[in-house]
Amino acid sequence: AQTVTQSQPEMSVQEAETVTLSCTYDTSESDYYLFWYKQPPSRQMILVIRQEAYKQQNATENRFSVNFQKAAKSFSLKISDSQLGDAAMYFCAYSNTGFQKLVFGTGTRLLVSP
Amino acid sequence: DVKVTQSSRYLVKRTGEKVFLECVQDMDHENMFWYRQDPGLGLRLIYFSYDVKMKEKGDIPEGYSVSREKKERFSLILESASTNQTSMYLCASSLRIGTGPYEQYFGPGTRLTVT
């Protein structure tokens, strides 16, 4: 069975600084998808960024980018120019190419200070 | 915009009660999911459905059942609520047909307390 590990329960960053959230996963599949989801306090979870395993190029969405290391089974999220609105729980998730059932990590709470 | 709604934001029930959590999506998605979210455990999949009247067990189905009579609606049922089912319940939906990866769209969650 696939597993996703987020080893940082909480991270802090100051506004305008850069922060990296870590995620590792375990799978025997060669093709799969990886996601970062954001859950703001008392608000709905939304997708931040996705990566397809067969694509070597790291995904980027505005201030959010990933460092995908397939051999190391590592998928970290970098947030540049952090903003107060980035404060949230961030979940790393894995999906096979089949049914797209998601396996989530335990989450990292990101605190952003002025 | 995709909208996933859940019938209640907060719910308090007594041990032994039968509890229904309702989820409705308005984007004609084939897949629907029920997760449970607990601190330190992340989200765990309870049940999912890839079509009307179809259901599959997730990782923690014990004590739960589901119903999907219409494509847009997916219900989670706690047959006899217990205190260890106190949790946040999240519903999600996604497309199925074609190539992935498909984003899952989440509802706002129902915080259930069983006393």
Short mmCIF file of C-alpha atoms in Angstrom, two decimals:
data_model
loop_
_atom_site.label_atom_id
_atom_site.label_comp_id
_atom_site.label_asym_id
_atom_site.label_seq_id
_atom_site.Cartn_x
_atom_site.Cartn_y
_atom_site.Cartn_z
CA ALA A 1 0.00 0.00 0.00
CA GLN A 2 1.12 3.51 -0.72
CA THR A 3 2.04 5.82 2.15
CA VAL A 4 2.70 9.54 2.38
CA THR A 5 4.82 11.07 5.14
CA GLN A 6 4.97 14.70 6.19
CA SER A 7 7.57 14.98 8.95
CA GLN A 8 6.97 18.64 9.84
CA PRO A 9 3.81 19.07 11.93
CA GLU A 10 4.27 22.84 11.96
CA MET A 11 6.37 25.41 10.15
CA SER A 12 6.72 29.16 10.58
CA VAL A 13 7.67 31.82 8.06
CA GLN A 14 7.70 35.59 7.94
CA GLU A 15 5.88 37.53 5.28
CA ALA A 16 7.84 37.86 2.03
CA GLU A 17 10.17 34.99 2.99
CA THR A 18 10.41 31.56 1.40
CA VAL A 19 9.45 28.31 3.08
CA THR A 20 9.71 24.67 2.01
CA LEU A 21 7.36 21.94 3.19
CA SER A 22 8.60 18.37 2.97
CA CYS A 23 6.83 15.25 1.78
CA THR A 24 8.04 11.74 1.10
CA TYR A 25 6.03 8.84 -0.23
CA ASP A 26 6.34 5.16 -0.83
CA THR A 27 5.04 3.32 -3.88
CA SER A 28 6.03 0.52 -6.20
CA GLU A 29 4.26 2.16 -9.14
CA SER A 30 6.19 3.92 -11.88
CA ASP A 31 3.42 6.27 -12.93
CA TYR A 32 1.33 8.21 -10.44
CA TYR A 33 0.26 11.70 -9.43
CA LEU A 34 1.24 13.88 -6.50
CA PHE A 35 -0.65 16.84 -5.09
CA TRP A 36 -0.41 19.57 -2.52
CA TYR A 37 -3.71 20.68 -1.00
CA LYS A 38 -4.26 23.71 1.22
CA GLN A 39 -6.86 23.89 4.00
CA PRO A 40 -7.22 27.45 5.37
CA PRO A 41 -8.73 27.79 8.86
CA SER A 42 -12.47 27.05 8.71
CA ARG A 43 -12.42 27.02 4.92
CA GLN A 44 -12.61 24.40 2.22
CA MET A 45 -9.60 22.44 1.08
CA ILE A 46 -8.30 23.50 -2.32
CA LEU A 47 -5.70 22.18 -4.71
CA VAL A 48 -2.43 24.12 -4.76
CA ILE A 49 -0.36 22.22 -7.26
CA ARG A 50 -0.09 18.82 -8.95
CA GLN A 51 2.73 16.79 -10.47
CA GLU A 52 2.59 13.85 -12.85
CA ALA A 53 5.35 11.36 -12.11
CA TYR A 54 6.29 10.81 -15.74
CA LYS A 55 7.01 14.52 -16.17
CA GLN A 56 10.54 15.37 -15.11
CA GLN A 57 9.91 19.09 -15.04
CA ASN A 58 8.87 20.43 -11.66
CA ALA A 59 5.38 21.96 -11.55
CA THR A 60 5.00 25.67 -10.82
CA GLU A 61 1.92 27.75 -10.01
CA ASN A 62 2.74 31.41 -9.41
CA ARG A 63 4.51 31.57 -6.01
CA PHE A 64 4.18 27.82 -5.46
CA SER A 65 6.64 25.32 -6.89
CA VAL A 66 7.62 21.75 -6.17
CA ASN A 67 10.89 19.87 -6.04
CA PHE A 68 10.03 16.41 -7.33
CA GLN A 69 12.77 13.83 -6.81
CA LYS A 70 11.36 10.58 -8.18
CA ALA A 71 14.27 8.34 -7.24
CA ALA A 72 14.26 9.65 -3.69
CA LYS A 73 10.43 9.60 -3.59
CA SER A 74 10.41 13.15 -2.35
CA PHE A 75 7.92 15.90 -3.23
CA SER A 76 8.51 19.19 -1.43
CA LEU A 77 6.51 22.40 -1.79
CA LYS A 78 8.23 25.77 -1.93
CA ILE A 79 6.25 28.90 -1.21
CA SER A 80 7.99 32.10 -2.28
CA ASP A 81 7.16 35.61 -1.09
CA SER A 82 4.93 34.21 1.66
CA GLN A 83 1.72 36.08 2.40
CA LEU A 84 -0.57 36.10 5.44
CA GLY A 85 -3.18 34.30 3.35
CA ASP A 86 -0.82 31.35 2.95
CA ALA A 87 -1.40 30.40 6.59
CA ALA A 88 -3.14 27.01 6.47
CA MET A 89 -2.77 23.26 6.84
CA TYR A 90 -0.98 21.82 3.84
CA PHE A 91 -1.50 18.22 2.86
CA CYS A 92 0.62 16.20 0.49
CA ALA A 93 -1.33 13.51 -1.38
CA TYR A 94 -0.62 10.61 -3.73
CA SER A 95 -2.81 9.00 -6.37
CA ASN A 96 -2.37 6.02 -8.65
CA THR A 97 -3.27 6.42 -12.31
CA GLY A 98 -6.23 4.09 -11.88
CA PHE A 99 -9.17 5.23 -9.82
CA GLN A 100 -7.50 8.40 -8.48
CA LYS A 101 -8.12 7.52 -4.87
CA LEU A 102 -6.00 9.92 -2.79
CA VAL A 103 -3.66 8.91 0.02
CA PHE A 104 -2.92 11.87 2.27
CA GLY A 105 -0.08 12.73 4.59
CA THR A 106 -0.74 13.95 8.12
CA GLY A 107 -0.39 17.60 7.18
CA THR A 108 1.87 20.55 8.00
CA ARG A 109 0.47 23.64 9.67
CA LEU A 110 2.05 26.77 8.20
CA LEU A 111 2.12 29.89 10.34
CA VAL A 112 2.85 33.21 8.65
CA SER A 113 3.90 36.20 10.75
CA PRO A 114 3.98 39.86 9.68
CA ASP B 1 -17.13 26.89 -10.23
CA VAL B 2 -17.53 23.44 -8.76
CA LYS B 3 -19.54 23.46 -5.63
CA VAL B 4 -19.63 20.69 -3.07
CA THR B 5 -22.00 21.25 -0.19
CA GLN B 6 -22.52 19.34 3.01
CA SER B 7 -25.78 19.36 4.92
CA SER B 8 -24.39 20.58 8.25
CA ARG B 9 -21.25 22.39 9.44
CA TYR B 10 -21.71 21.23 13.03
CA LEU B 11 -23.64 18.28 14.37
CA VAL B 12 -24.05 16.90 17.89
CA LYS B 13 -25.49 13.42 18.32
CA ARG B 14 -25.88 10.94 21.13
CA THR B 15 -24.25 7.55 21.31
CA GLY B 16 -26.35 4.94 19.53
CA GLU B 17 -28.16 7.38 17.25
CA LYS B 18 -28.31 6.82 13.51
CA VAL B 19 -26.59 9.73 11.78
CA PHE B 20 -26.87 10.85 8.17
CA LEU B 21 -24.31 13.16 6.57
CA GLU B 22 -25.33 14.45 3.16
CA CYS B 23 -23.10 15.69 0.35
CA VAL B 24 -24.19 17.26 -2.92
CA GLN B 25 -22.04 18.32 -5.89
CA ASP B 26 -23.22 20.36 -8.84
CA MET B 27 -20.63 19.51 -11.53
CA ASP B 28 -21.82 16.13 -12.74
CA HIS B 29 -18.76 14.40 -11.29
CA GLU B 30 -18.69 10.62 -11.43
CA ASN B 31 -16.50 10.09 -8.37
CA MET B 32 -17.48 10.99 -4.83
CA PHE B 33 -15.58 10.39 -1.61
CA TRP B 34 -16.05 10.52 2.14
CA TYR B 35 -13.03 11.23 4.33
CA ARG B 36 -12.52 11.54 8.02
CA GLN B 37 -10.01 14.15 9.27
CA ASP B 38 -8.40 13.82 12.69
CA PRO B 39 -5.47 15.82 14.10
CA GLY B 40 -2.18 14.07 13.51
CA LEU B 41 -3.78 11.49 11.23
CA GLY B 42 -4.56 13.57 8.16
CA LEU B 43 -7.45 12.52 5.95
CA ARG B 44 -8.47 8.90 5.80
CA LEU B 45 -10.81 7.51 3.17
CA ILE B 46 -13.98 5.92 4.50
CA TYR B 47 -15.89 5.07 1.31
CA PHE B 48 -15.95 6.15 -2.30
CA SER B 49 -18.30 5.81 -5.24
CA TYR B 50 -17.50 5.93 -8.94
CA ASP B 51 -21.08 5.79 -10.18
CA VAL B 52 -24.67 5.78 -9.05
CA LYS B 53 -25.43 2.85 -6.74
CA MET B 54 -21.74 1.84 -6.81
CA LYS B 55 -19.63 1.98 -3.68
CA GLU B 56 -16.23 0.78 -2.57
CA LYS B 57 -14.72 0.55 0.88
CA GLY B 58 -11.86 2.84 1.69
CA ASP B 59 -9.29 2.43 4.43
CA ILE B 60 -11.58 2.79 7.48
CA PRO B 61 -15.13 1.64 6.56
CA GLU B 62 -15.98 -0.02 9.87
CA GLY B 63 -19.02 1.54 11.53
CA TYR B 64 -20.04 3.41 8.37
CA SER B 65 -22.17 2.81 5.31
CA VAL B 66 -22.96 4.94 2.28
CA SER B 67 -25.70 5.50 -0.24
CA ARG B 68 -25.61 6.96 -3.72
CA GLU B 69 -29.03 6.94 -5.33
CA LYS B 70 -28.40 9.98 -7.53
CA LYS B 71 -25.24 11.08 -9.26
CA GLU B 72 -25.01 14.39 -7.41
CA ARG B 73 -25.66 13.07 -3.90
CA PHE B 74 -23.53 10.85 -1.67
CA SER B 75 -24.63 10.08 1.87
CA LEU B 76 -22.57 8.79 4.76
CA ILE B 77 -24.45 6.84 7.40
CA LEU B 78 -23.36 6.05 10.93
CA GLU B 79 -25.66 3.19 11.85
CA SER B 80 -25.07 3.52 15.60
CA ALA B 81 -22.90 6.51 16.46
CA SER B 82 -20.09 6.01 18.94
CA THR B 83 -17.84 8.52 20.69
CA ASN B 84 -14.83 7.39 18.64
CA GLN B 85 -16.64 8.66 15.55
CA THR B 86 -16.35 12.22 16.80
CA SER B 87 -14.42 13.86 13.98
CA MET B 88 -14.44 16.20 10.99
CA TYR B 89 -16.02 14.58 7.92
CA LEU B 90 -15.11 15.82 4.47
CA CYS B 91 -16.86 15.02 1.22
CA ALA B 92 -15.16 15.37 -2.16
CA SER B 93 -15.92 14.81 -5.82
CA SER B 94 -13.93 14.47 -9.03
CA LEU B 95 -14.23 13.61 -12.69
CA ARG B 96 -13.47 10.06 -13.80
CA ILE B 97 -13.74 9.80 -17.57
CA GLY B 98 -10.63 10.52 -19.63
CA THR B 99 -7.06 11.00 -18.49
CA GLY B 100 -5.97 12.28 -15.12
CA PRO B 101 -4.85 13.63 -12.84
CA TYR B 102 -8.17 14.74 -11.53
CA GLU B 103 -8.49 17.36 -8.88
CA GLN B 104 -10.76 16.48 -6.00
CA TYR B 105 -13.13 19.25 -4.95
CA PHE B 106 -13.96 19.33 -1.27
CA GLY B 107 -16.95 20.39 0.73
CA PRO B 108 -16.65 22.60 3.83
CA GLY B 109 -16.77 19.66 6.21
CA THR B 110 -19.10 18.54 8.98
CA ARG B 111 -17.75 18.56 12.51
CA LEU B 112 -19.57 15.74 14.25
CA THR B 113 -19.55 15.36 18.03
CA VAL B 114 -20.95 12.18 19.54
CA THR B 115 -21.68 12.42 23.27
#
